[in-house]
Coordinates of C-alpha atoms in Angstrom, one line a residue:
Chain R
M1 CA -2.8 28.0 41.7
D2 CA -5.3 25.2 41.9
P3 CA -4.4 21.8 43.5
V4 CA -4.0 19.9 40.3
S5 CA -1.6 22.2 38.5
R6 CA 0.4 22.6 41.7
Q7 CA 0.9 18.9 41.8
L8 CA 1.8 19.0 38.2
H9 CA 4.6 21.4 38.7
E10 CA 6.0 19.8 41.8
E11 CA 6.0 16.1 40.8
P12 CA 8.6 15.0 38.3
T13 CA 7.8 11.9 36.3
P14 CA 9.4 8.9 38.0
P15 CA 11.5 7.0 35.5
N16 CA 10.2 3.6 36.5
L17 CA 6.8 3.2 38.0
D18 CA 7.7 0.6 40.5
A19 CA 11.3 -0.2 41.1
N20 CA 10.9 -3.1 43.5
R21 CA 8.6 -5.2 41.5
K22 CA 9.1 -8.9 41.3
P23 CA 11.8 -10.2 38.9
I24 CA 11.0 -10.5 35.3
K25 CA 8.6 -13.1 34.2
R26 CA 6.8 -13.6 31.0
G27 CA 3.2 -12.4 31.2
Q28 CA 0.3 -14.6 31.1
S29 CA -2.0 -14.2 28.1
Q30 CA -5.7 -14.7 28.5
W31 CA -5.3 -17.9 26.6
M32 CA -2.9 -19.3 29.3
I33 CA -5.3 -18.3 32.0
A34 CA -8.2 -20.0 30.3
R35 CA -6.1 -23.1 29.8
R36 CA -5.2 -23.2 33.4
R37 CA -8.9 -22.9 34.4
L38 CA -9.8 -25.6 31.9
L39 CA -7.2 -27.9 33.4
H40 CA -8.8 -27.5 36.8
N41 CA -12.3 -28.4 35.5
V42 CA -12.7 -32.1 36.3
P43 CA -15.8 -33.0 34.2
A44 CA -14.3 -31.2 31.2
M45 CA -10.9 -32.9 31.5
I46 CA -12.5 -36.4 31.9
S47 CA -14.6 -35.6 28.8
I48 CA -11.6 -34.5 26.8
V49 CA -9.8 -37.7 27.7
F50 CA -12.9 -39.8 26.8
L51 CA -13.3 -38.0 23.5
F52 CA -9.6 -38.4 22.8
I53 CA -9.8 -42.2 23.4
V54 CA -12.9 -42.5 21.3
T55 CA -11.2 -40.7 18.5
V56 CA -8.0 -42.7 18.7
L57 CA -9.9 -46.0 18.8
S58 CA -12.0 -45.0 15.8
L59 CA -9.0 -43.9 13.8
S60 CA -7.1 -47.1 14.6
A61 CA -10.0 -49.4 13.8
S62 CA -8.2 -51.1 11.0
I63 CA -5.3 -51.9 13.3
L64 CA -7.5 -53.1 16.2
T65 CA -9.6 -55.5 14.3
D66 CA -9.1 -57.4 11.0
I67 CA -12.7 -58.0 10.4
D68 CA -14.2 -56.2 7.4
P69 CA -17.0 -54.1 8.8
A70 CA -19.1 -54.5 5.6
R71 CA -18.7 -58.3 5.4
I72 CA -22.0 -60.0 5.8
N73 CA -21.6 -63.3 7.5
P74 CA -24.7 -65.5 7.4
M75 CA -23.3 -67.7 10.1
L76 CA -23.4 -64.9 12.6
I77 CA -26.8 -63.4 12.0
D78 CA -28.1 -62.0 15.4
A79 CA -25.2 -63.8 17.2
K80 CA -25.2 -63.1 20.9
P81 CA -22.1 -61.7 22.6
S82 CA -19.4 -64.3 22.9
A83 CA -15.7 -64.5 23.5
E84 CA -14.9 -64.2 19.9
H85 CA -17.5 -61.5 19.1
W86 CA -17.6 -59.4 22.3
L87 CA -20.8 -57.7 21.5
G88 CA -22.2 -60.2 19.1
A89 CA -23.4 -59.4 15.6
D90 CA -26.3 -57.7 14.0
N91 CA -29.1 -58.9 11.8
A92 CA -26.8 -59.1 8.8
G93 CA -24.1 -60.9 10.7
R94 CA -21.7 -58.0 11.0
D95 CA -19.5 -57.8 14.1
I96 CA -20.8 -55.1 16.4
V97 CA -17.4 -54.1 17.9
T98 CA -15.9 -53.7 14.5
M99 CA -19.0 -51.7 13.4
L100 CA -18.7 -49.5 16.5
L101 CA -15.1 -48.7 15.7
Y102 CA -15.6 -48.0 12.0
G103 CA -18.9 -46.3 12.8
G104 CA -17.2 -43.9 15.2
R105 CA -14.9 -43.0 12.4
T106 CA -17.8 -42.0 10.1
S107 CA -19.8 -40.3 12.8
L108 CA -16.8 -38.3 14.1
L109 CA -15.6 -37.5 10.6
I110 CA -19.1 -36.1 9.7
G111 CA -19.3 -34.3 13.0
F112 CA -15.8 -32.6 12.8
S113 CA -15.9 -31.8 9.1
C114 CA -19.4 -30.3 9.2
T115 CA -18.4 -28.3 12.2
A116 CA -15.3 -27.1 10.5
I117 CA -17.2 -26.0 7.4
I118 CA -20.0 -24.3 9.4
I119 CA -17.6 -22.5 11.7
F120 CA -15.5 -21.4 8.8
L121 CA -18.4 -20.0 6.8
G122 CA -20.2 -18.6 9.8
T123 CA -17.1 -16.8 11.1
L124 CA -16.2 -15.4 7.7
I125 CA -19.7 -14.1 7.0
G126 CA -20.4 -13.1 10.6
T127 CA -17.1 -11.2 10.9
V128 CA -17.3 -9.3 7.6
S129 CA -21.0 -8.5 8.2
G130 CA -20.5 -7.3 11.8
F131 CA -17.3 -5.4 11.0
Y132 CA -18.4 -3.4 8.0
G133 CA -22.0 -3.0 9.0
G134 CA -24.3 -0.9 6.8
K135 CA -25.0 -2.2 3.3
V136 CA -22.6 -5.1 3.5
D137 CA -24.3 -6.2 6.7
S138 CA -27.8 -5.8 5.2
I139 CA -27.0 -7.9 2.1
L140 CA -25.2 -10.6 4.0
M141 CA -27.8 -10.9 6.7
R142 CA -30.7 -11.1 4.2
F143 CA -28.8 -13.9 2.5
T144 CA -28.4 -15.5 5.9
D145 CA -32.1 -15.2 6.6
F146 CA -32.8 -16.8 3.2
M147 CA -30.5 -19.7 3.9
M148 CA -31.9 -20.0 7.4
N149 CA -35.5 -20.4 6.1
F150 CA -34.4 -23.1 3.8
P151 CA -36.1 -26.3 4.9
F152 CA -33.0 -28.2 5.9
L153 CA -34.4 -31.7 6.3
V154 CA -36.4 -31.5 3.1
F155 CA -33.4 -30.3 1.2
V156 CA -31.2 -33.1 2.5
I157 CA -33.8 -35.7 1.7
V158 CA -34.3 -34.3 -1.8
V159 CA -30.6 -34.2 -2.5
K160 CA -30.2 -37.8 -1.2
T161 CA -33.1 -39.0 -3.3
I162 CA -31.8 -37.4 -6.5
F163 CA -28.2 -38.5 -6.0
I164 CA -28.8 -41.9 -4.6
D165 CA -25.1 -42.9 -4.9
T166 CA -23.8 -40.0 -3.0
G167 CA -21.6 -41.0 -0.1
V168 CA -20.5 -39.4 3.1
L169 CA -18.9 -36.4 1.3
A170 CA -22.2 -35.2 -0.2
L171 CA -23.8 -35.4 3.2
I172 CA -21.0 -33.3 4.8
L173 CA -21.2 -30.7 2.1
V174 CA -25.0 -30.4 2.2
I175 CA -25.0 -30.1 6.0
G176 CA -22.1 -27.7 6.0
F177 CA -23.4 -25.3 3.4
L178 CA -26.9 -25.2 4.9
G179 CA -26.0 -25.1 8.6
W180 CA -23.7 -22.0 8.9
T181 CA -26.5 -19.4 9.5
G182 CA -26.8 -19.7 13.2
A183 CA -23.0 -19.5 13.7
A184 CA -22.9 -16.5 11.4
R185 CA -25.5 -14.7 13.5
V186 CA -23.8 -15.4 16.8
V187 CA -20.4 -14.3 15.5
R188 CA -21.8 -11.2 13.9
S189 CA -23.5 -10.0 17.1
K190 CA -20.3 -10.7 19.1
V191 CA -18.2 -8.8 16.5
M192 CA -20.6 -5.9 16.6
S193 CA -20.3 -5.5 20.3
E194 CA -16.5 -6.1 20.3
K195 CA -15.8 -3.6 17.5
E196 CA -17.2 -0.8 19.7
N197 CA -14.1 -1.1 21.9
E198 CA -11.6 1.6 21.4
Y199 CA -8.8 -0.9 20.5
I200 CA -10.4 -1.4 17.2
L201 CA -10.4 2.4 16.5
S202 CA -6.8 2.4 17.8
A203 CA -5.8 -0.3 15.4
I204 CA -7.3 1.7 12.5
S205 CA -5.6 4.9 13.7
I206 CA -2.1 3.2 13.6
G207 CA -2.7 2.3 10.0
T208 CA -3.7 -1.4 10.3
K209 CA -5.5 -2.7 7.2
P210 CA -9.1 -3.7 7.6
S211 CA -8.4 -7.4 6.9
K212 CA -5.7 -7.4 9.5
V213 CA -8.0 -5.6 12.0
M214 CA -10.4 -8.4 11.6
L215 CA -7.9 -11.2 11.8
K216 CA -5.5 -9.9 14.5
H217 CA -7.8 -7.8 16.6
L218 CA -11.4 -8.9 16.2
L219 CA -11.0 -12.7 15.7
P220 CA -8.9 -13.4 18.8
N221 CA -11.4 -11.6 20.9
V222 CA -14.4 -13.4 19.6
M223 CA -12.6 -16.7 19.5
S224 CA -13.9 -17.8 22.8
T225 CA -17.5 -17.5 21.5
I226 CA -16.5 -19.3 18.3
I227 CA -14.9 -22.2 20.3
V228 CA -17.9 -22.6 22.5
Q229 CA -20.2 -22.5 19.4
A230 CA -18.0 -25.1 17.7
T231 CA -18.3 -27.6 20.6
L232 CA -22.0 -27.3 20.7
L233 CA -22.2 -27.6 17.0
L234 CA -20.0 -30.7 17.0
A235 CA -22.5 -32.4 19.3
S236 CA -25.5 -31.4 17.3
M237 CA -23.8 -32.5 14.0
I238 CA -23.3 -36.0 15.4
V239 CA -27.0 -36.0 16.3
V240 CA -27.9 -34.8 12.8
E241 CA -25.9 -37.6 11.3
T242 CA -27.5 -40.1 13.6
G243 CA -31.0 -38.8 13.0
L244 CA -30.6 -38.7 9.2
S245 CA -29.1 -42.2 9.1
F246 CA -31.8 -43.5 11.4
I247 CA -34.5 -42.4 9.0
G248 CA -32.5 -43.7 6.1
F249 CA -31.4 -40.4 4.5
G250 CA -27.9 -40.1 5.9
V251 CA -24.9 -42.2 5.4
P252 CA -25.4 -45.0 2.8
P253 CA -26.4 -48.3 4.4
D254 CA -23.2 -50.1 3.5
V255 CA -21.0 -47.5 5.3
P256 CA -21.0 -48.2 9.0
S257 CA -22.0 -45.3 11.2
W258 CA -23.5 -45.1 14.7
G259 CA -26.7 -43.8 13.1
N260 CA -26.8 -46.6 10.7
M261 CA -26.3 -49.1 13.5
L262 CA -29.3 -47.6 15.3
Q263 CA -31.4 -48.1 12.3
T264 CA -31.8 -51.8 13.1
A265 CA -33.5 -50.8 16.3
R266 CA -36.5 -49.7 14.2
N267 CA -37.5 -53.3 14.2
P268 CA -39.6 -54.0 17.3
G269 CA -38.2 -57.5 17.7
T270 CA -34.6 -56.2 17.8
L271 CA -35.6 -53.5 20.2
S272 CA -37.2 -55.8 22.7
E273 CA -34.9 -58.8 22.5
K274 CA -31.6 -58.1 20.9
W275 CA -30.2 -55.4 23.1
W276 CA -26.6 -56.0 22.0
I277 CA -27.4 -54.6 18.5
W278 CA -28.6 -51.2 19.5
I279 CA -27.5 -50.4 23.0
P280 CA -23.7 -50.1 22.2
P281 CA -24.1 -47.5 19.4
G282 CA -26.7 -45.7 21.6
L283 CA -24.3 -45.5 24.5
A284 CA -21.5 -44.5 22.2
I285 CA -23.6 -41.6 20.9
T286 CA -24.9 -40.6 24.3
F287 CA -21.5 -40.5 26.0
T288 CA -19.7 -38.8 23.1
I289 CA -22.3 -36.0 23.0
L290 CA -22.3 -35.7 26.7
S291 CA -18.6 -35.4 26.8
I292 CA -18.6 -32.8 24.0
N293 CA -21.1 -30.8 25.9
F294 CA -19.1 -31.0 29.1
I295 CA -16.1 -29.7 27.1
G296 CA -18.2 -26.9 25.7
E297 CA -19.3 -25.9 29.2
G298 CA -15.7 -26.2 30.4
F299 CA -14.6 -23.8 27.6
K300 CA -17.3 -21.4 28.4
D301 CA -16.3 -21.3 32.1
A302 CA -12.6 -21.0 31.2
F303 CA -13.1 -18.0 29.0
N304 CA -15.4 -16.3 31.4
P305 CA -13.3 -13.8 33.4
K306 CA -15.9 -13.8 36.1
S307 CA -15.9 -17.5 36.9
S308 CA -13.8 -18.3 39.9
K309 CA -12.7 -21.8 38.9
Chain D
M1 CA -19.2 37.4 7.6
S2 CA -17.0 39.2 5.1
Q3 CA -14.7 40.1 7.9
Q4 CA -14.4 36.5 8.9
V5 CA -13.4 35.4 5.4
Q6 CA -10.8 38.0 5.2
L7 CA -9.3 36.9 8.4
D8 CA -9.1 33.3 7.1
E9 CA -7.5 34.5 3.9
K10 CA -4.9 36.5 5.8
K11 CA -4.0 33.4 7.8
D12 CA -3.7 31.4 4.6
I13 CA -0.8 33.5 3.6
H14 CA 1.5 32.2 6.4
V15 CA -0.2 28.8 6.4
D16 CA 2.6 27.0 4.6
K17 CA 5.3 26.8 7.1
E18 CA 3.9 27.4 10.6
V19 CA 0.5 25.7 10.4
L20 CA 0.4 21.9 10.8
L21 CA -3.4 21.4 10.9
E22 CA -6.2 23.5 9.7
V23 CA -9.8 22.5 10.1
R24 CA -12.4 24.4 8.1
N25 CA -16.1 24.3 8.9
L26 CA -16.0 20.7 10.0
K27 CA -19.4 19.1 10.6
K28 CA -20.4 15.7 11.8
Y29 CA -24.1 14.9 11.8
Y30 CA -25.4 11.5 12.9
P31 CA -28.6 10.8 11.1
V32 CA -31.6 9.7 13.2
H33 CA -33.9 7.1 11.8
A34 CA -37.3 6.4 13.1
G35 CA -40.5 4.7 12.2
F36 CA -41.3 1.5 10.3
F37 CA -39.5 2.5 7.2
K38 CA -36.5 3.9 9.0
R39 CA -37.0 7.3 7.5
K40 CA -34.5 9.9 8.4
V41 CA -36.2 12.2 10.8
G42 CA -33.3 14.5 11.8
D43 CA -29.7 14.8 12.7
V44 CA -27.7 14.7 15.9
K45 CA -25.4 17.6 15.3
A46 CA -22.4 16.4 17.2
V47 CA -19.9 18.8 15.6
D48 CA -21.5 21.8 13.9
D49 CA -19.2 24.0 11.9
I50 CA -16.0 24.2 13.8
S51 CA -12.8 25.7 12.5
L52 CA -9.4 25.7 14.1
T53 CA -5.7 26.0 13.3
L54 CA -2.8 24.3 14.9
K55 CA 0.7 25.7 14.6
K56 CA 3.6 23.4 14.6
G57 CA 4.8 22.6 18.1
E58 CA 1.9 24.1 20.0
T59 CA -0.7 22.5 22.1
F60 CA -4.3 23.4 21.4
G61 CA -6.7 22.5 24.2
L62 CA -10.3 21.7 23.4
V63 CA -12.6 22.0 26.3
G64 CA -16.3 21.6 26.9
E65 CA -18.6 19.6 29.0
S66 CA -19.4 16.0 28.2
G67 CA -21.4 15.5 25.1
C68 CA -20.4 18.7 23.5
G69 CA -18.6 17.0 20.6
K70 CA -15.0 17.3 21.6
S71 CA -14.1 13.7 21.1
T72 CA -16.2 13.5 17.9
A73 CA -14.3 16.5 16.6
G74 CA -11.0 14.8 17.4
R75 CA -11.9 11.6 15.7
T76 CA -13.4 13.3 12.7
I77 CA -10.2 15.4 12.3
L78 CA -8.2 12.1 12.2
R79 CA -10.7 10.6 9.8
L80 CA -11.6 7.8 12.3
T81 CA -15.2 8.8 11.7
E82 CA -16.3 10.3 8.4
S83 CA -17.1 14.0 8.4
T84 CA -20.4 15.3 7.1
D85 CA -18.9 18.4 5.7
G86 CA -15.9 20.6 5.9
Q87 CA -12.2 20.3 5.3
V88 CA -9.2 19.0 7.2
I89 CA -5.9 20.3 5.9
F90 CA -2.9 18.5 7.4
D91 CA 0.6 19.7 6.7
G92 CA -0.5 21.5 3.5
K93 CA -2.5 18.5 2.2
D94 CA -6.3 18.1 2.2
I95 CA -6.9 14.8 3.9
T96 CA -10.7 15.1 3.9
N97 CA -11.2 13.0 0.8
L98 CA -8.3 10.6 1.0
S99 CA -9.3 7.0 1.1
G100 CA -8.0 3.5 1.5
S101 CA -4.2 3.1 1.2
L102 CA -3.6 6.8 0.6
L103 CA -5.2 7.6 3.9
R104 CA -3.4 4.8 5.6
E105 CA -0.1 6.1 4.3
K106 CA -0.9 9.5 5.8
R107 CA -1.9 8.1 9.2
Q108 CA 1.8 7.7 10.1
D109 CA 1.9 11.5 10.7
F110 CA -1.1 11.8 13.0
Q111 CA -1.8 9.6 15.9
M112 CA -4.2 9.4 18.7
V113 CA -4.0 8.7 22.4
F114 CA -7.3 7.3 23.6
Q115 CA -9.4 8.1 26.6
D116 CA -10.0 4.7 28.1
P117 CA -6.8 2.8 28.7
Y118 CA -8.8 -0.3 29.6
A119 CA -10.6 -0.5 26.3
S120 CA -8.0 0.9 23.9
L121 CA -5.5 -1.9 24.2
N122 CA -6.3 -5.3 22.6
P123 CA -6.4 -7.6 25.7
K124 CA -5.2 -10.6 23.6
M125 CA -1.9 -9.0 22.5
M126 CA 1.4 -8.9 24.2
V127 CA 2.6 -5.4 25.0
G128 CA 5.6 -5.8 22.6
H129 CA 3.3 -6.6 19.8
L130 CA 0.9 -3.8 20.7
V131 CA 3.7 -1.3 20.4
D132 CA 5.5 -2.7 17.4
E133 CA 2.2 -3.1 15.4
P134 CA 2.3 0.5 14.0
I135 CA 6.0 0.0 12.9
R136 CA 5.2 -3.3 11.3
N137 CA 2.3 -1.7 9.4
Y138 CA 4.7 0.6 7.6
T139 CA 8.1 -1.0 7.5
N140 CA 9.7 -4.4 7.0
K141 CA 12.0 -4.3 10.0
S142 CA 13.5 -7.5 11.3
H143 CA 12.3 -9.0 14.5
K144 CA 15.4 -8.0 16.4
Q145 CA 15.3 -4.4 15.2
L146 CA 11.6 -4.2 16.2
K147 CA 12.3 -5.5 19.6
T148 CA 15.1 -3.0 20.4
E149 CA 13.0 -0.2 19.1
V150 CA 10.0 -1.2 21.2
E151 CA 12.2 -1.7 24.3
E152 CA 13.5 1.8 23.8
L153 CA 10.1 3.2 23.5
L154 CA 8.8 1.4 26.5
E155 CA 11.7 2.8 28.6
R156 CA 11.1 6.2 27.2
V157 CA 7.5 6.3 28.4
G158 CA 8.5 5.1 31.8
L159 CA 7.9 1.4 31.6
R160 CA 10.5 -1.4 31.7
A161 CA 12.0 -3.2 28.7
E162 CA 10.9 -6.5 30.2
D163 CA 7.3 -5.4 30.0
Y164 CA 7.6 -6.5 26.4
F165 CA 6.3 -9.9 27.3
K166 CA 3.4 -8.9 29.4
Y167 CA -0.2 -8.5 28.6
P168 CA -2.4 -5.3 29.1
H169 CA -4.4 -6.8 32.0
E170 CA -1.2 -7.0 34.1
F171 CA -0.9 -3.2 34.2
S172 CA -2.5 -0.4 36.0
G173 CA -4.5 2.3 34.3
G174 CA -1.6 4.8 34.2
Q175 CA 0.8 2.1 32.9
R176 CA -1.7 1.2 30.2
Q177 CA -1.9 4.8 29.2
R178 CA 1.9 4.8 28.8
I179 CA 1.6 1.8 26.5
G180 CA -1.0 3.7 24.5
I181 CA 1.4 6.7 24.3
A182 CA 4.3 4.4 23.2
R183 CA 2.1 3.1 20.5
A184 CA 1.2 6.5 19.3
L185 CA 4.9 7.6 19.4
A186 CA 6.2 4.5 17.5
L187 CA 5.7 6.1 14.1
N188 CA 7.2 9.4 15.1
P189 CA 4.1 11.4 14.2
K190 CA 3.8 15.1 13.8
L191 CA 0.4 15.5 15.4
I192 CA -1.0 13.6 18.4
V193 CA -4.7 14.0 19.2
A194 CA -5.0 13.2 22.9
D195 CA -8.6 12.4 23.6
E196 CA -9.0 13.0 27.4
P197 CA -5.9 11.0 28.0
V198 CA -6.0 11.3 31.8
S199 CA -9.7 11.6 32.6
A200 CA -9.8 7.9 33.5
L201 CA -6.8 8.1 35.8
D202 CA -6.3 9.0 39.4
V203 CA -5.2 12.6 40.1
S204 CA -1.7 11.5 41.2
I205 CA -1.2 9.4 38.1
Q206 CA -2.7 12.2 35.9
S207 CA 0.2 14.5 36.7
Q208 CA 2.8 11.9 35.8
V209 CA 1.1 11.1 32.5
L210 CA 0.7 14.8 31.7
N211 CA 4.3 15.6 32.5
L212 CA 5.3 12.7 30.3
L213 CA 3.3 14.1 27.4
K214 CA 4.9 17.5 27.9
E215 CA 8.4 16.0 28.0
L216 CA 7.8 14.0 24.8
Q217 CA 6.4 17.1 23.1
G218 CA 9.8 18.8 23.2
E219 CA 11.7 15.7 22.5
F220 CA 9.8 14.5 19.5
D221 CA 8.7 17.8 18.1
L222 CA 5.0 17.0 18.6
T223 CA 1.9 19.1 18.1
Y224 CA -0.9 18.3 20.4
L225 CA -4.6 18.6 20.0
F226 CA -5.5 18.1 23.7
I227 CA -9.1 17.3 24.4
A228 CA -10.2 17.4 28.0
H229 CA -13.0 18.5 30.3
D230 CA -10.8 19.3 33.2
L231 CA -10.0 23.0 33.0
S232 CA -6.9 22.9 35.2
V233 CA -5.5 20.1 33.1
V234 CA -6.1 22.0 29.9
K235 CA -4.6 25.1 31.5
H236 CA -1.4 23.2 32.4
M237 CA -1.0 21.7 29.0
S238 CA -2.2 24.1 26.4
D239 CA -0.9 27.2 24.6
R240 CA -4.2 28.0 23.0
I241 CA -7.6 26.9 24.0
G242 CA -10.9 26.4 22.2
V243 CA -14.1 26.2 24.1
M244 CA -16.9 24.1 22.7
Y245 CA -20.6 24.1 23.5
L246 CA -23.1 21.8 21.9
G247 CA -21.1 21.1 18.8
H248 CA -20.1 24.8 18.3
M249 CA -16.8 26.5 19.0
V250 CA -17.8 29.5 21.2
E251 CA -14.4 30.9 22.0
V252 CA -10.8 30.5 20.8
G253 CA -7.8 32.3 22.2
D254 CA -4.5 32.2 24.0
K255 CA -4.5 30.3 27.3
D256 CA -4.0 33.4 29.4
A257 CA -6.7 35.4 27.7
I258 CA -9.2 32.6 28.1
Y259 CA -8.5 32.1 31.7
K260 CA -8.0 35.7 32.8
E261 CA -10.4 37.5 30.6
P262 CA -13.0 35.2 29.1
L263 CA -15.3 36.9 26.7
H264 CA -18.1 34.4 26.0
P265 CA -20.7 34.1 28.8
Y266 CA -20.2 30.3 28.7
T267 CA -16.4 30.5 29.1
Q268 CA -17.0 33.0 31.9
A269 CA -19.2 30.4 33.7
L270 CA -16.7 27.6 33.0
T271 CA -13.7 29.5 34.3
S272 CA -15.6 30.7 37.4
A273 CA -16.1 27.0 38.3
I274 CA -12.4 26.3 38.6
P275 CA -11.7 25.7 42.3
E276 CA -9.5 28.2 44.1
P277 CA -7.2 26.7 46.7
D278 CA -6.8 30.0 48.5
P279 CA -9.8 30.3 50.9
L280 CA -9.3 34.1 51.3
I281 CA -10.0 34.8 47.7
K282 CA -13.7 35.1 47.1
K283 CA -14.8 34.2 43.7
E284 CA -18.0 35.1 42.0
R285 CA -19.3 31.8 40.8
I286 CA -21.6 31.9 37.8
I287 CA -24.1 29.1 38.0
L288 CA -25.8 28.1 34.7
E289 CA -29.5 27.3 34.8
G290 CA -31.0 24.2 33.2
D291 CA -29.4 21.4 31.2
V292 CA -27.6 21.2 27.9
P293 CA -30.2 21.1 25.2
S294 CA -30.3 18.0 23.0
P295 CA -28.0 18.1 20.0
Q296 CA -30.7 16.5 18.0
N297 CA -32.9 19.6 18.4
P298 CA -30.5 22.5 19.2
P299 CA -31.9 25.9 20.0
T300 CA -32.2 28.4 17.1
G301 CA -29.8 31.2 16.8
C302 CA -27.1 31.1 19.4
V303 CA -27.1 27.5 20.8
F304 CA -26.3 28.9 24.3
H305 CA -29.1 31.4 24.5
T306 CA -31.3 29.0 26.6
R307 CA -28.9 29.1 29.5
C308 CA -27.1 32.4 28.9
P309 CA -27.4 34.8 31.8
V310 CA -27.1 37.8 29.5
A311 CA -29.2 36.6 26.5
M312 CA -30.9 39.2 24.4
P313 CA -33.9 38.7 22.2
K314 CA -31.8 38.7 19.0
C315 CA -29.8 35.7 20.3
K316 CA -32.7 33.5 19.4
E317 CA -32.5 34.5 15.8
I318 CA -29.0 35.2 14.7
I319 CA -26.3 32.5 14.7
P320 CA -23.1 34.3 16.0
Q321 CA -19.9 33.7 14.1
L322 CA -16.4 33.5 15.6
K323 CA -14.9 37.0 15.4
E324 CA -11.6 38.4 16.5
V325 CA -12.5 40.7 19.4
R326 CA -9.1 41.1 20.8
P327 CA -5.8 40.1 19.3
N328 CA -5.6 36.3 19.4
Q329 CA -9.0 35.9 20.9
Q330 CA -12.0 35.0 18.9
V331 CA -15.5 34.7 20.3
A332 CA -18.8 33.8 18.8
C333 CA -21.2 36.0 20.8
L334 CA -23.6 38.7 19.8
L335 CA -22.6 40.8 22.8
Y336 CA -19.5 41.7 20.9
D337 CA -21.3 42.4 17.6
K338 CA -21.0 46.0 16.9
E339 CA -23.7 46.2 14.3

């Protein structure tokens, strides 16, 4: 008899693998482990707190100040910072602090909602395309290529020129429906590598429906990629808003946004002498984006099983 | 050939009650595309024309070296990959062309235990949910009912009921394989295809898992299609054995016949490679020359002729068919061709 089968005959199956294991405790999911890692990441935690404060301040703008952000006050044109108006007023006499608060509301709204639309569409198209492969994949990816080659900036400018009265919502929709292509490709490639794992085959073999395989098995495992993508997108969407508003094709001029506030800096006189008009929104944008990027990096490290943090 | 057909027909007569699974001329080709226009330039013949029959309650061992198409055969039989040609008859019903919800309905009766316990469990799911997922797919049981059922299953496969709340990464390979077995058992299937269930485990753990599978077979009335490349493992587990080489079934027979009196030169070489613990017994070891040819461009005639120590000129031309040479032992080799 060879060694293996001899062993097979002699060893009975032990009923419990390890009787003196530690007392029962609930297992730790990978999410919990990632959360613990994130909590230990100082820059990311500072950034999360910062972003939270910025969001809360923007949302409670109407409570914090009773000045109408759109009110043009000829008495205050180019007013310097004072006790009453902490950061002064701009060239239309609008209070900078109020504008910052309300502007944050617009910029963050655009950033978050564009990201939401993009991530939703990108995940949907990327997952379906990567999971089914073959013809479905070819069709969806050619469509993605087509959308990707769409000149984004030109399209936004044309839409904004045709529909002059369109507000923030139109901008969100245009950016959202044109911007999902990159996210779709990233999600698709991740899904394609993830679905090769035997657990997907195993889910099919126990009779799980394809839709459920995608939702319950694939999505949780590509979620880390999606979250990191989303944070990077959030930062770039705020930049897109700022950029478009700066060149005058973004948010309508009467709606305060950080990008609109920067627009005044296009005037050389303002730029060289009236720092209080453009430095605050500039700093707000810089710090917000910086913190979002730190959060993104923090997520990336937290989800990476190889990082030791 | 006519003899072969008759044999099959004879078997068909007592198919109804005894036979659980019948595979007829199963083929799985993977197309190879090349060039700028992605033209099809050939096929990788992973499984080329294999037939086998599984009686209820028996264990059929499928052996062969890596890359010979054992796993592909297992997956194709369970319709986890689509077959190119052939028929799979499960419990009297042809499941080859079932699709969508009809196939899903049938899947309750045949389950699979996977090779890699590290890749075959979703790392994001709690053990309890991994094991109750198959039950949830087919029934509307309450949460409480599910939990008691899962705990029973976990205990039956040698884990603890408390493991319900743990995640796969907290277990060792052997324990994970037990979770995989619990998952396959959850639906009370008739057939389990075990695709190298122990090849990723330590030898000491292997025996525990194999014995568990054996115990469960009696308890749950299971039929196994046991795929492995370890000959002693297959010997321990199987009643009948099929030997595969390069996508072809070269020999099928009862365990003892295959191990004591192998007929096919390839089987002879394989069995001569089983280590012998007794140093006093001298064994003639047949060492095969060369490598396994590429399945994309298999040799003409008998696929084994390039490495066969007793090849004849006609082996290059004629494709041998499986023939019953002795009772309960079929071999596909021209050596036993009387014509």
